[in-house]
Tab-separated table of C-alpha atoms in Angstrom:
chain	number	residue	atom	x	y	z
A	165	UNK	CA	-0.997	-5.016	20.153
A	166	UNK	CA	-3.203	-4.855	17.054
A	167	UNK	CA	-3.896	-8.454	17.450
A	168	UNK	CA	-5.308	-8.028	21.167
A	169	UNK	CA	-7.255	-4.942	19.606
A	170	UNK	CA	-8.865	-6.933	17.122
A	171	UNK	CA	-9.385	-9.652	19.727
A	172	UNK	CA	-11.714	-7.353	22.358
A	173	UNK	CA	-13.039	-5.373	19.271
A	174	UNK	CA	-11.317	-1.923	19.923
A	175	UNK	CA	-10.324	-1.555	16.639
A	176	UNK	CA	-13.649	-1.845	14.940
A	177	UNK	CA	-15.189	1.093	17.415
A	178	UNK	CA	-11.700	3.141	16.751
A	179	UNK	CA	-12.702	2.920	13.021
A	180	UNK	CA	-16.416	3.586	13.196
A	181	UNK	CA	-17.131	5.642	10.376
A	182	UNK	CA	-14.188	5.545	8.604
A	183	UNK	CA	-13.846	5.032	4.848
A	184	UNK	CA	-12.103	5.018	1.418
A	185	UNK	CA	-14.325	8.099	0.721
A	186	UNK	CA	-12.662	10.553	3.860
A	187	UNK	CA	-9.720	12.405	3.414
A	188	UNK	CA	-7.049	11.072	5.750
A	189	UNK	CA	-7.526	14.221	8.066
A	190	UNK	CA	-11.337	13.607	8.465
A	191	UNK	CA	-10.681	10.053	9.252
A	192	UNK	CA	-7.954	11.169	12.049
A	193	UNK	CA	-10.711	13.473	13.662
A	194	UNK	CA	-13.284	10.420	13.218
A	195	UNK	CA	-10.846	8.203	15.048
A	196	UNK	CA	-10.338	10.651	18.027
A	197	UNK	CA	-13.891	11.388	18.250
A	198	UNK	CA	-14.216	7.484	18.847
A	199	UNK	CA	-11.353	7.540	21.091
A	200	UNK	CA	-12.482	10.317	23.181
A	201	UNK	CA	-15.854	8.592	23.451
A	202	UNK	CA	-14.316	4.847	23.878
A	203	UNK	CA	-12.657	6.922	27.177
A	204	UNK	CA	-15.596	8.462	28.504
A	205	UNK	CA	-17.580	5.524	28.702
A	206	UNK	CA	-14.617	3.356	30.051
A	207	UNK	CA	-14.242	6.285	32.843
A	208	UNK	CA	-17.531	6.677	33.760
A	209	UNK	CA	-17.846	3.286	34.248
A	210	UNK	CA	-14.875	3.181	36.928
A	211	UNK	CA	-16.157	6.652	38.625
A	212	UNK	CA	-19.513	4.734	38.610
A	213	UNK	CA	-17.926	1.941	40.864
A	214	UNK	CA	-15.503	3.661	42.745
A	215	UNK	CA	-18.407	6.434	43.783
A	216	UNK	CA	-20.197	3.725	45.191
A	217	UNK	CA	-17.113	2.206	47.322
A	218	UNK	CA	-16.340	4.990	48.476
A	219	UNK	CA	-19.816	6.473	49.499
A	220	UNK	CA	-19.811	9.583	47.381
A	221	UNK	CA	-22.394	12.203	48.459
A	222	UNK	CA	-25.463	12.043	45.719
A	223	UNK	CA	-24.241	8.489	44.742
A	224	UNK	CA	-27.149	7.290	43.060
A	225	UNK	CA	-27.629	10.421	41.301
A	226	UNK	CA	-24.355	10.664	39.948
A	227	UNK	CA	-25.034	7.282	38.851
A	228	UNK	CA	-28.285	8.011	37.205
A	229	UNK	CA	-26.153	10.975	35.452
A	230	UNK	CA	-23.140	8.142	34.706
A	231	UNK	CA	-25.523	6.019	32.800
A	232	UNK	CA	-27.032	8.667	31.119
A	233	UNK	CA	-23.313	9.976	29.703
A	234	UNK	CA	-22.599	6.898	28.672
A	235	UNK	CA	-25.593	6.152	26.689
A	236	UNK	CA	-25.233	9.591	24.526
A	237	UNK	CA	-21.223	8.476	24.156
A	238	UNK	CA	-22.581	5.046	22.943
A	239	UNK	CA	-25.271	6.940	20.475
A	240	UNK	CA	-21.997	9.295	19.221
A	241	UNK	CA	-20.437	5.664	18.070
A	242	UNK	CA	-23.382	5.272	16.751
A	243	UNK	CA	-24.025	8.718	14.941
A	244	UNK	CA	-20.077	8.577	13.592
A	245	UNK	CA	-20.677	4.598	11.968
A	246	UNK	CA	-23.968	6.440	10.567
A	247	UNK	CA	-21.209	9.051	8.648
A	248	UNK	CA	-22.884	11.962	10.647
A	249	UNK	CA	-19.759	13.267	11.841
A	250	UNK	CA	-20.282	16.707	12.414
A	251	UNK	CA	-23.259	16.327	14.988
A	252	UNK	CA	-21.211	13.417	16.562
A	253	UNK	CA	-18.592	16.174	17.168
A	254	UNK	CA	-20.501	18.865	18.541
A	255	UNK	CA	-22.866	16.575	20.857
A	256	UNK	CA	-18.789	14.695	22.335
A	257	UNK	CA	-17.496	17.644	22.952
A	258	UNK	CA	-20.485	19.309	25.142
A	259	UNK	CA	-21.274	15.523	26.193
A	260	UNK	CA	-17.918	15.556	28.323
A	261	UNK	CA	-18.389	18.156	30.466
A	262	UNK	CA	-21.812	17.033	31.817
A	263	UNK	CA	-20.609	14.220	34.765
A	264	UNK	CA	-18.112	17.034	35.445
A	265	UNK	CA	-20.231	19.550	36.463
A	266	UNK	CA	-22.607	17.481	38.103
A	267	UNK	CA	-19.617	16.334	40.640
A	268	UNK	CA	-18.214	19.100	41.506
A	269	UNK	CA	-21.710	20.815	41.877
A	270	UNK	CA	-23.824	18.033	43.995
A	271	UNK	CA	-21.045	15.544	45.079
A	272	UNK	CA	-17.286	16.394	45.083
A	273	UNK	CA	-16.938	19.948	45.386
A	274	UNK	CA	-13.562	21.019	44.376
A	275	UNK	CA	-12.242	18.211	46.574
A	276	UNK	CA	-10.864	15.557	44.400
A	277	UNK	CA	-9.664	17.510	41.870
A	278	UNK	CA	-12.304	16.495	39.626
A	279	UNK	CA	-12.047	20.009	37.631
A	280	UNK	CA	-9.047	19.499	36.422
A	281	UNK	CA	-10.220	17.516	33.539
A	282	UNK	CA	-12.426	20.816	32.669
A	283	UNK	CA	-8.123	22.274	31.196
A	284	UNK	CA	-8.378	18.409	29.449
A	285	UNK	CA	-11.296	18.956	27.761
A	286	UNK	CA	-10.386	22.863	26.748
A	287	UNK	CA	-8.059	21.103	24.508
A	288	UNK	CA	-10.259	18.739	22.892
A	289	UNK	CA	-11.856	20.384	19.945
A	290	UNK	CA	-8.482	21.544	19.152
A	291	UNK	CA	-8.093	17.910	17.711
A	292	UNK	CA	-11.597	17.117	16.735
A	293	UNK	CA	-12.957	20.302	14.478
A	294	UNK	CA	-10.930	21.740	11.880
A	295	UNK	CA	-9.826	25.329	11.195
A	296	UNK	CA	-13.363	26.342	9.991
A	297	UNK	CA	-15.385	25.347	12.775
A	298	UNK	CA	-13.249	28.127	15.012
A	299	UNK	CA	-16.566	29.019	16.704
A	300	UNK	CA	-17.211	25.806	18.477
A	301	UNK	CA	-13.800	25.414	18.779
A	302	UNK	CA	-13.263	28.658	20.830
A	303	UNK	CA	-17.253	28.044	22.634
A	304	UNK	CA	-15.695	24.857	24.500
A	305	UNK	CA	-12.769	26.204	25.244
A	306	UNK	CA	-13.458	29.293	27.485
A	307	UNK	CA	-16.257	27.060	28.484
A	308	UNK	CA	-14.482	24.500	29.693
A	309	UNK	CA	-11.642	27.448	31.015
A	310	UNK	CA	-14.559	29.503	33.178
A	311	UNK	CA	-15.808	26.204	34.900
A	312	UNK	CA	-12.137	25.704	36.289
A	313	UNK	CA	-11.513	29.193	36.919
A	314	UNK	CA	-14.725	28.704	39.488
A	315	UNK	CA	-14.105	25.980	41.013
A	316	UNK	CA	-10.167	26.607	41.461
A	317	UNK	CA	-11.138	30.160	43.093
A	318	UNK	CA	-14.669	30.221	43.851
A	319	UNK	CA	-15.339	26.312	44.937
A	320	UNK	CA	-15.994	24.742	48.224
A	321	UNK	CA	-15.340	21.199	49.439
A	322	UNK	CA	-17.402	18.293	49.309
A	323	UNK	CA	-19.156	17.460	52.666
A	324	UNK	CA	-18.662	13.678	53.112
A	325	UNK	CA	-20.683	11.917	55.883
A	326	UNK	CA	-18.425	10.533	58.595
A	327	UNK	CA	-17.796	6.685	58.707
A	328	UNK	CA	-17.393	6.596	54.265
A	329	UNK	CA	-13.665	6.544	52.795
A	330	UNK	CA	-13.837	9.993	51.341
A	331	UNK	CA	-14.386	11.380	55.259
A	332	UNK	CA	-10.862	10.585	55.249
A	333	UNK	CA	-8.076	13.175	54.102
A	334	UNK	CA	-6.009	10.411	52.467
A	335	UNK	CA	-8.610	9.092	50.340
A	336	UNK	CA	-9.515	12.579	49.043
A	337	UNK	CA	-5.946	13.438	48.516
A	338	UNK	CA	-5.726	9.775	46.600
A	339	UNK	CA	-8.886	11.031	44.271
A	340	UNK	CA	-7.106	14.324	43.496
A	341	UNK	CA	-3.478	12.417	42.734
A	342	UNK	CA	-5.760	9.757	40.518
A	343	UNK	CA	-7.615	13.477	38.684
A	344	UNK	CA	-4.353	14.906	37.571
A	345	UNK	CA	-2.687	11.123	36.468
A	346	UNK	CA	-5.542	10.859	34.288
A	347	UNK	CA	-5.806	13.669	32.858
A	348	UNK	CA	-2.099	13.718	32.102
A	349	UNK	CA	-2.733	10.113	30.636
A	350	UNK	CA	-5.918	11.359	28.425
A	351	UNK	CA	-3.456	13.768	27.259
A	352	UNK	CA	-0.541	11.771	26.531
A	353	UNK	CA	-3.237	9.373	24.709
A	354	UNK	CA	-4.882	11.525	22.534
A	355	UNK	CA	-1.967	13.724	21.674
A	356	UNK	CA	-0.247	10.732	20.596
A	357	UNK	CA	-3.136	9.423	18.761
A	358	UNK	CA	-2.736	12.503	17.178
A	359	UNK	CA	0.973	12.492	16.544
A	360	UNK	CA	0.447	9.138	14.973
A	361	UNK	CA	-1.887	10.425	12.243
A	362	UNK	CA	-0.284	13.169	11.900
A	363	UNK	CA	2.713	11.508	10.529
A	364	UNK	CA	0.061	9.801	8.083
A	365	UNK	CA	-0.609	12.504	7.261
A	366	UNK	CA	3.013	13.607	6.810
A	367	UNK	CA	3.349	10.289	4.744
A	368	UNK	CA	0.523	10.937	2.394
A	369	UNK	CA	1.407	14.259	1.457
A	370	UNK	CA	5.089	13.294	0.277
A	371	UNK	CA	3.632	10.027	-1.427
A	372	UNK	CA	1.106	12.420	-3.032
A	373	UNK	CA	3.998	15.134	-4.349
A	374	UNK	CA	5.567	11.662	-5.398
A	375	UNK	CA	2.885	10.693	-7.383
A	376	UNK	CA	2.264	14.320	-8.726
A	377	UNK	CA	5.422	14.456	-9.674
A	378	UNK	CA	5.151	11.023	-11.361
A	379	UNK	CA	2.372	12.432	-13.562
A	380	UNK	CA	3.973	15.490	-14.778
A	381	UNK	CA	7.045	13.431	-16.144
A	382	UNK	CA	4.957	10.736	-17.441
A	383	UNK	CA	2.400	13.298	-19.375
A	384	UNK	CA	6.031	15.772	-20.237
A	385	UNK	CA	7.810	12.720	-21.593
A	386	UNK	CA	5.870	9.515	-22.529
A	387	UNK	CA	3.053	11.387	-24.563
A	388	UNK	CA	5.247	14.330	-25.957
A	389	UNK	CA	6.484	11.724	-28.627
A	390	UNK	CA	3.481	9.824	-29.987
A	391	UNK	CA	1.554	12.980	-29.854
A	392	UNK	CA	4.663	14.677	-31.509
A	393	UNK	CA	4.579	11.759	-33.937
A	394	UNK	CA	1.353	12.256	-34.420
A	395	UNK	CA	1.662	16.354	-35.374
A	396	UNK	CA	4.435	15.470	-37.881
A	397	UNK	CA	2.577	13.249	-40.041
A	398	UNK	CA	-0.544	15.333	-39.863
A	399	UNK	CA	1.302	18.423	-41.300
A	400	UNK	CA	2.825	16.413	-43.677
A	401	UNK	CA	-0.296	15.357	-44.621
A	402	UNK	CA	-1.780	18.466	-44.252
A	403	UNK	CA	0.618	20.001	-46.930
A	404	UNK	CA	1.707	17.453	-49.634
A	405	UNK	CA	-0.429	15.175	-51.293
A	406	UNK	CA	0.873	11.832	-50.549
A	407	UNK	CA	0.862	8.880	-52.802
A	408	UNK	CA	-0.766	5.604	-52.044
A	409	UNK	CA	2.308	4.121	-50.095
A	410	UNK	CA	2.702	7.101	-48.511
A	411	UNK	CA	-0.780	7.928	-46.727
A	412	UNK	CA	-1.025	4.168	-46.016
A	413	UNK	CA	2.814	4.838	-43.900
A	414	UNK	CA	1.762	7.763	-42.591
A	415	UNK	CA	-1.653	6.501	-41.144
A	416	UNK	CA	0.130	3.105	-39.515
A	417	UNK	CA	2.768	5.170	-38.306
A	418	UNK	CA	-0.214	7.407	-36.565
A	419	UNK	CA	-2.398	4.500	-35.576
A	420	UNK	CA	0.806	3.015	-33.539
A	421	UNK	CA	0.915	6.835	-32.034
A	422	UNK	CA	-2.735	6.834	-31.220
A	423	UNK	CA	-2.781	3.600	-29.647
A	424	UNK	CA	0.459	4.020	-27.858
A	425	UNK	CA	-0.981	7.527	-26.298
A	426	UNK	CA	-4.123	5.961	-25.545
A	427	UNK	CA	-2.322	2.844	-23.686
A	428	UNK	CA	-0.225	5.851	-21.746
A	429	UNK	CA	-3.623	7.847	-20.731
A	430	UNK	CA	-4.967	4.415	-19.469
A	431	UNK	CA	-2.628	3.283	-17.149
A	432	UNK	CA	-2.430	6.403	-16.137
A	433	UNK	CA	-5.737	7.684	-15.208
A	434	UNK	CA	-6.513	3.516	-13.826
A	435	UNK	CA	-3.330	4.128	-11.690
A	436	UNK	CA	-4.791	7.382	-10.176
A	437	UNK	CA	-7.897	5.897	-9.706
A	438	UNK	CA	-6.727	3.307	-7.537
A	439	UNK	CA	-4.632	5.708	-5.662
A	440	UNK	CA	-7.555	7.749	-4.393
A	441	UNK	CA	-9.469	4.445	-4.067
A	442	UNK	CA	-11.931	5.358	-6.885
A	443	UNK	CA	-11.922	1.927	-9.066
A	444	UNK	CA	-15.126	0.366	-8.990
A	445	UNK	CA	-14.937	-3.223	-9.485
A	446	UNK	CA	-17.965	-5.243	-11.124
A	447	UNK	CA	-17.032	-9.227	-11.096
A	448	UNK	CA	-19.466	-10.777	-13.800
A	449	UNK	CA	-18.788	-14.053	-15.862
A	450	UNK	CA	-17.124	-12.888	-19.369
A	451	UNK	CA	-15.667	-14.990	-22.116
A	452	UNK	CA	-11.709	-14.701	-21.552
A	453	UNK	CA	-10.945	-15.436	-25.682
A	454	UNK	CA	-12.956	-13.336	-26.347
A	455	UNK	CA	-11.168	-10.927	-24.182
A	456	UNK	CA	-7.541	-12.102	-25.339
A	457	UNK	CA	-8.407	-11.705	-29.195
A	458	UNK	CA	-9.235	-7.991	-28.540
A	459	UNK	CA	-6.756	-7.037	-26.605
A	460	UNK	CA	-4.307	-8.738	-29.207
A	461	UNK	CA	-6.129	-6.968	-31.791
A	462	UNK	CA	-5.796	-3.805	-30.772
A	463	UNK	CA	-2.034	-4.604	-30.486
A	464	UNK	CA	-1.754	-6.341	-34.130
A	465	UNK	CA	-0.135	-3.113	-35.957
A	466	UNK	CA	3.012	-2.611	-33.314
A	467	UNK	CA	2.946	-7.011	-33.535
A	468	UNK	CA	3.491	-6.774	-37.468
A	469	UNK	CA	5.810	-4.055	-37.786
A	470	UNK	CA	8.638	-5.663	-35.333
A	471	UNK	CA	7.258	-9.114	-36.824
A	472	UNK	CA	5.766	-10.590	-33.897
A	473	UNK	CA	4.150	-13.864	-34.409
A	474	UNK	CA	1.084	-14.878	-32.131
A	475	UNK	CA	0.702	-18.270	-31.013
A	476	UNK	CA	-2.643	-18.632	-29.003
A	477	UNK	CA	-3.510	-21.859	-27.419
A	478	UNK	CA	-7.004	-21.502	-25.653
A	479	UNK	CA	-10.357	-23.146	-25.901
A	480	UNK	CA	-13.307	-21.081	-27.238
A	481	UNK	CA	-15.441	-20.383	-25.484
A	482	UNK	CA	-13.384	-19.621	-21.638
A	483	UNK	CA	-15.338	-18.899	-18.900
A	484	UNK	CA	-13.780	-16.938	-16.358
A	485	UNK	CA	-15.666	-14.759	-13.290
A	486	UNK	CA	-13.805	-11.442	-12.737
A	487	UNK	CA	-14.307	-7.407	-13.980
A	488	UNK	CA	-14.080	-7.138	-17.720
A	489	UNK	CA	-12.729	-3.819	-18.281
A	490	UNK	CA	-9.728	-4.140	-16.073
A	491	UNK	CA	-8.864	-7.669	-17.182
A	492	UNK	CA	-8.911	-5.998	-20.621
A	493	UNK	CA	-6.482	-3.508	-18.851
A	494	UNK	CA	-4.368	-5.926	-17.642
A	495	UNK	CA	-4.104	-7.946	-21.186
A	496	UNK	CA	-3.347	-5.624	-23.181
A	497	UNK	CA	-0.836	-3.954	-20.635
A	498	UNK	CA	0.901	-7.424	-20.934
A	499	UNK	CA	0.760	-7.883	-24.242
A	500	UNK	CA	1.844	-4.733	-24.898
A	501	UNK	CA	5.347	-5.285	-22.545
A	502	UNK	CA	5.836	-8.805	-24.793
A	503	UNK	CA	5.823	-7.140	-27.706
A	504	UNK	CA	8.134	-4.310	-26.223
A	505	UNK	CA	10.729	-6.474	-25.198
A	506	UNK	CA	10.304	-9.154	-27.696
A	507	UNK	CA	13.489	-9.248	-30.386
A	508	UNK	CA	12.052	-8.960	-33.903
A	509	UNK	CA	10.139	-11.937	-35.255
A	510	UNK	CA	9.905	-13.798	-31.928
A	511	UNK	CA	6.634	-15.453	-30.615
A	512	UNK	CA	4.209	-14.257	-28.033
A	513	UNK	CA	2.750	-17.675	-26.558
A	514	UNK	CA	-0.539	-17.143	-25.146
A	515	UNK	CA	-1.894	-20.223	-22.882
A	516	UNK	CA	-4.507	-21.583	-20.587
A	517	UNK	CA	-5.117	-24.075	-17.943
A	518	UNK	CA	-8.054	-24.439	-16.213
A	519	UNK	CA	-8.016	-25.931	-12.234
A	520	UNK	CA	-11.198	-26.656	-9.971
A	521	UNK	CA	-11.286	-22.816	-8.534
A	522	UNK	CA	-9.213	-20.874	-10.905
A	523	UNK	CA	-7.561	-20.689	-14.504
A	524	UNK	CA	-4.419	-19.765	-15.098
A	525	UNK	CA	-3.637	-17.810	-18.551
A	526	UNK	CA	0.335	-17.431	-19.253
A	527	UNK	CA	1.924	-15.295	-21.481
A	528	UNK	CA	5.477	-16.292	-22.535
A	529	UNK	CA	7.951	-14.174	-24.598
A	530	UNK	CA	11.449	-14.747	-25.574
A	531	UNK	CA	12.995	-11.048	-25.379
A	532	UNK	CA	15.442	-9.315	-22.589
A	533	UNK	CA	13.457	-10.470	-19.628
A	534	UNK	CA	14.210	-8.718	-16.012
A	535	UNK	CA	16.303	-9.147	-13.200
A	536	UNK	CA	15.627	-10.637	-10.267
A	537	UNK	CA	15.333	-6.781	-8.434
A	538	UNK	CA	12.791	-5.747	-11.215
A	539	UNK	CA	10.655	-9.072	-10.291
A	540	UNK	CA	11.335	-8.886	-6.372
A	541	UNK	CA	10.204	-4.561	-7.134
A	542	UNK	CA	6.947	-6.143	-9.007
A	543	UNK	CA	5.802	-8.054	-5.938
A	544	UNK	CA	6.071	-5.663	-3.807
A	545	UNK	CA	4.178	-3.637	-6.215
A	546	UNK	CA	6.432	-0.907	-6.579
A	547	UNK	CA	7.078	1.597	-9.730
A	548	UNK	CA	11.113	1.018	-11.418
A	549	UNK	CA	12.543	2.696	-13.668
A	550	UNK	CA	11.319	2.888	-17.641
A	551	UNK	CA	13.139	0.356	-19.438
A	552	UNK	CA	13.420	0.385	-23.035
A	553	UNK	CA	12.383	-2.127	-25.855
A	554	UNK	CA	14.388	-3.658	-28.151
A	555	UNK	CA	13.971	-0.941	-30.571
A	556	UNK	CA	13.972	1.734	-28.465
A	557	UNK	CA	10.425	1.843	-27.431
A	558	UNK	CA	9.468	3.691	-24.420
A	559	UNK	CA	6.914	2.831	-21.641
A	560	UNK	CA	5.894	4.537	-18.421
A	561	UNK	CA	6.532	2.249	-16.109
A	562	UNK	CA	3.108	2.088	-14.774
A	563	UNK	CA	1.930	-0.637	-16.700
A	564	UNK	CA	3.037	-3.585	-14.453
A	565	UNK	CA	2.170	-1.736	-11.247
A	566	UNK	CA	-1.210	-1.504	-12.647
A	567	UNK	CA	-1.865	-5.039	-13.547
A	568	UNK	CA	-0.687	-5.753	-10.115
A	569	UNK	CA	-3.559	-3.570	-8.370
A	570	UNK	CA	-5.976	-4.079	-10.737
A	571	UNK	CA	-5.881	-8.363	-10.136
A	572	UNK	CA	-5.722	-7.305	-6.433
A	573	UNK	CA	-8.916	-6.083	-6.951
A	574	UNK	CA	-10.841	-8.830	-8.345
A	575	UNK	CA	-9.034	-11.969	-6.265
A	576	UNK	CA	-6.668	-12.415	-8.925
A	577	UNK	CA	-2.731	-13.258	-8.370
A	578	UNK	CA	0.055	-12.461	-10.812
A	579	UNK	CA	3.093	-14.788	-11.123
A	580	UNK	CA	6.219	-13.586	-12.954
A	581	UNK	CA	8.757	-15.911	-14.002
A	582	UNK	CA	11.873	-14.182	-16.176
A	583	UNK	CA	15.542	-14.153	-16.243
A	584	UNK	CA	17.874	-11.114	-18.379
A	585	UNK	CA	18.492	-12.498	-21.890
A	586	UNK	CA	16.060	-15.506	-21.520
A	587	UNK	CA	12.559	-14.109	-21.891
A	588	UNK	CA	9.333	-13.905	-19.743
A	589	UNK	CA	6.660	-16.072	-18.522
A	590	UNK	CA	3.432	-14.087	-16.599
A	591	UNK	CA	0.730	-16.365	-15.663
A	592	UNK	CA	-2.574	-14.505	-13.816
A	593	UNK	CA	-4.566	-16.928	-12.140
A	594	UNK	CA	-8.026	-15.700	-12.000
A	595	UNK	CA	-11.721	-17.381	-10.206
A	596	UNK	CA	-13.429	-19.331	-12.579
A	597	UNK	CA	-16.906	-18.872	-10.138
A	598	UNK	CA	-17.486	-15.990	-7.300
């Protein structure tokens, strides 16, 4: 179905408008404005027709009105893709009732069962406005309400000239069956349009307590002990004068703390970011050792304390064409993990190897590795469970997930070889030209 959609274009004009920047109830109203509008031009176009085969009274005139409808639906597409949703809204939902009017007043009468669709279109702004816009919302319905009320009790029937298909009973009877199946489909459409989104919105709002709750554990647990860390020194500090040896302990000790905090804050304001779609990327040609040697800088205290030797095996300079900051991200994410799960005094390999398109930089440690779930959980780029190091560090389990996004982002991919007990090998391949 979403293949044939794409096919005759329906899913472009469902999605007019829509963008990262909506909330996902906006959008939903945005995509049932289109729908509603989608219908009304789709219907006029068959009334159009079968007015004419059947030799409506006023034909040409209802015609004239027809084309006219459907040129203010076409210019609501237009006004939504233009992001000016709320006059898009307001001009649909008075738009709708025009041809209505028109044939029951100068062609139909209440023959047909035309009016009918007046109780359809009560309902509308029910789904298109919002709790706020309660005036417009209550304007269209007794609107809408009063016109059927009149024509139900107060209407006459059409006069049809003798000789056309509507002089006949049946074919008037057929119009009226074809009124109330129609607006019983509308219905059914848009209510499970609505229904749809709805659950979306459903979804969203349990991934969102998900993620909220996410947060508070990661800033409850994984920053109350560098930051704890952090306070004990300080008041030791604060209140003793240290010797040499000492201070020099006691500001490594809160250098790992700041940097491990600051690593923490990272991911998790990056991860955030992506979630509400807020990551700006800005692809540039950068120098990757350059890159690599800062990240690994910035690393080089926790790397020396569990004697962790480096062993990096690129060119200088290395050209590669993606978004600086978050490649920084990602290294020192990754670097951060080898060192984590390194034993102490293994090896961090860091290596390069550069194809026609793309490079691909690896980074291979000898530590616990990961099972084949914790991989299979990385493609699919899902969160698992914290995992210690082999001395007990703790991470947030973020940091993965966001190297996975983040190289989404820019075109790059994200290969993860590993095995438990055996080590890991990560190799991003990343453009070497846009």
């Amino acid at each position: 179905m979403k293949l044939v959609f794409q096919k005759i274009g329906l899913r472009y004009l469902l999605n007019l408008g829509v963008n990262h920047q909506l909330d996902l109830q906006t959008s939903v109203r945005v995509q049932l404005a289109n729908l509603i509008a989608i219908l009304g031009i789709l219907s006029n176009i068959q009334y159009s027709i079968l007015f004419v085969i059947a030799g409506a009274p006023n034909v040409w005139i209802m015609n004239c009105i027809h084309l006219s409808v459907i040129t203010i639906f076409s210019y609501i597409l237009y006004l939504n893709f233009k992001e000016q949703y709320s006059l898009a809204r307001i001009l649909l939902i008075f738009t709708i009732s025009i041809p209505l009017v028109f044939v029951s007043f100068i062609s139909f009468g209440n023959s047909g069962g035309f009016y009918y669709y007046f109780l359809v279109f009560a309902l509308a702004p029910f789904v298109l406005f919002s709790y706020e816009d309660k005036f417009w919302i209550l304007l269209v319905f007794l609107t809408n309400n009063l016109f059927y009320i009149w024509f139900e009790f107060f209407g006459t029937p059409g006069k049809f000239q003798e000789g056309t298909l509507l002089y006949d009973p049946k074919i008037q009877e057929l119009f009226r069956v074809n009124s109330v199946v129609s607006c019983l489909f509308f219905v059914a459409l848009i209510m499970f349009y609505f229904l749809r989104n709805t659950n979306r919105i459903q979804q969203e709002m349990i991934r969102t307590n998900q993620h909220k709750d996410r947060i508070f554990s990661i800033l409850a647990h994984d920053l109350k002990g560098p930051i704890g860390t952090m306070n004990s020194y300080l008041g030791f500090l604060n209140e003793t004068l240290p010797d040499r040896e000492e201070l020099l302990v006691a500001l490594r000790e809160l250098k790992k703390s700041t940097n491990q905090s600051y690593l923490v804050l990272e991911n998790l304001l990056d991860w955030v970011r992506n979630e509400s779609k807020k990551i700006p990327t800005h692809l540039e040609y950068i120098n990757l050792y350059t890159v690599t040697q800062n990240a690994k800088d910035i690393l080089e205290l926790q790397a020396t304390d569990k004697g962790i030797q480096w062993q990096i095996q690129l060119s200088d300079p290395l050209m590669v064409y993606c978004d600086e900051r978050m490649i920084s991200t990602v290294l020192r994410n990754l670097f951060s993990n080898a060192i984590k799960f390194s034993h102490p005094k293994g090896t961090v390999t860091i290596t390069s190897v550069t194809g026609p398109k793309y490079l691909d930089l690896s980074i291979v440690d000898m530590g616990i590795g990961m099972s084949k779930e914790q991989i299979r959980q990385i493609g699919e780029g899902k969160p698992f469970p914290t995992a210690f190091g082999t001395q007990g560090e703790k991470g947030t389990g973020l940091g993965l997930l966001v190297c996975t996004e983040m190289l989404r982002n820019q075109g790059c991919t994200m290969n993860v070889t590993s095995s438990t007990n055996h080590g890991t090998k990560i190799t991003i391949r990343i453009p070497n030209s846009p």
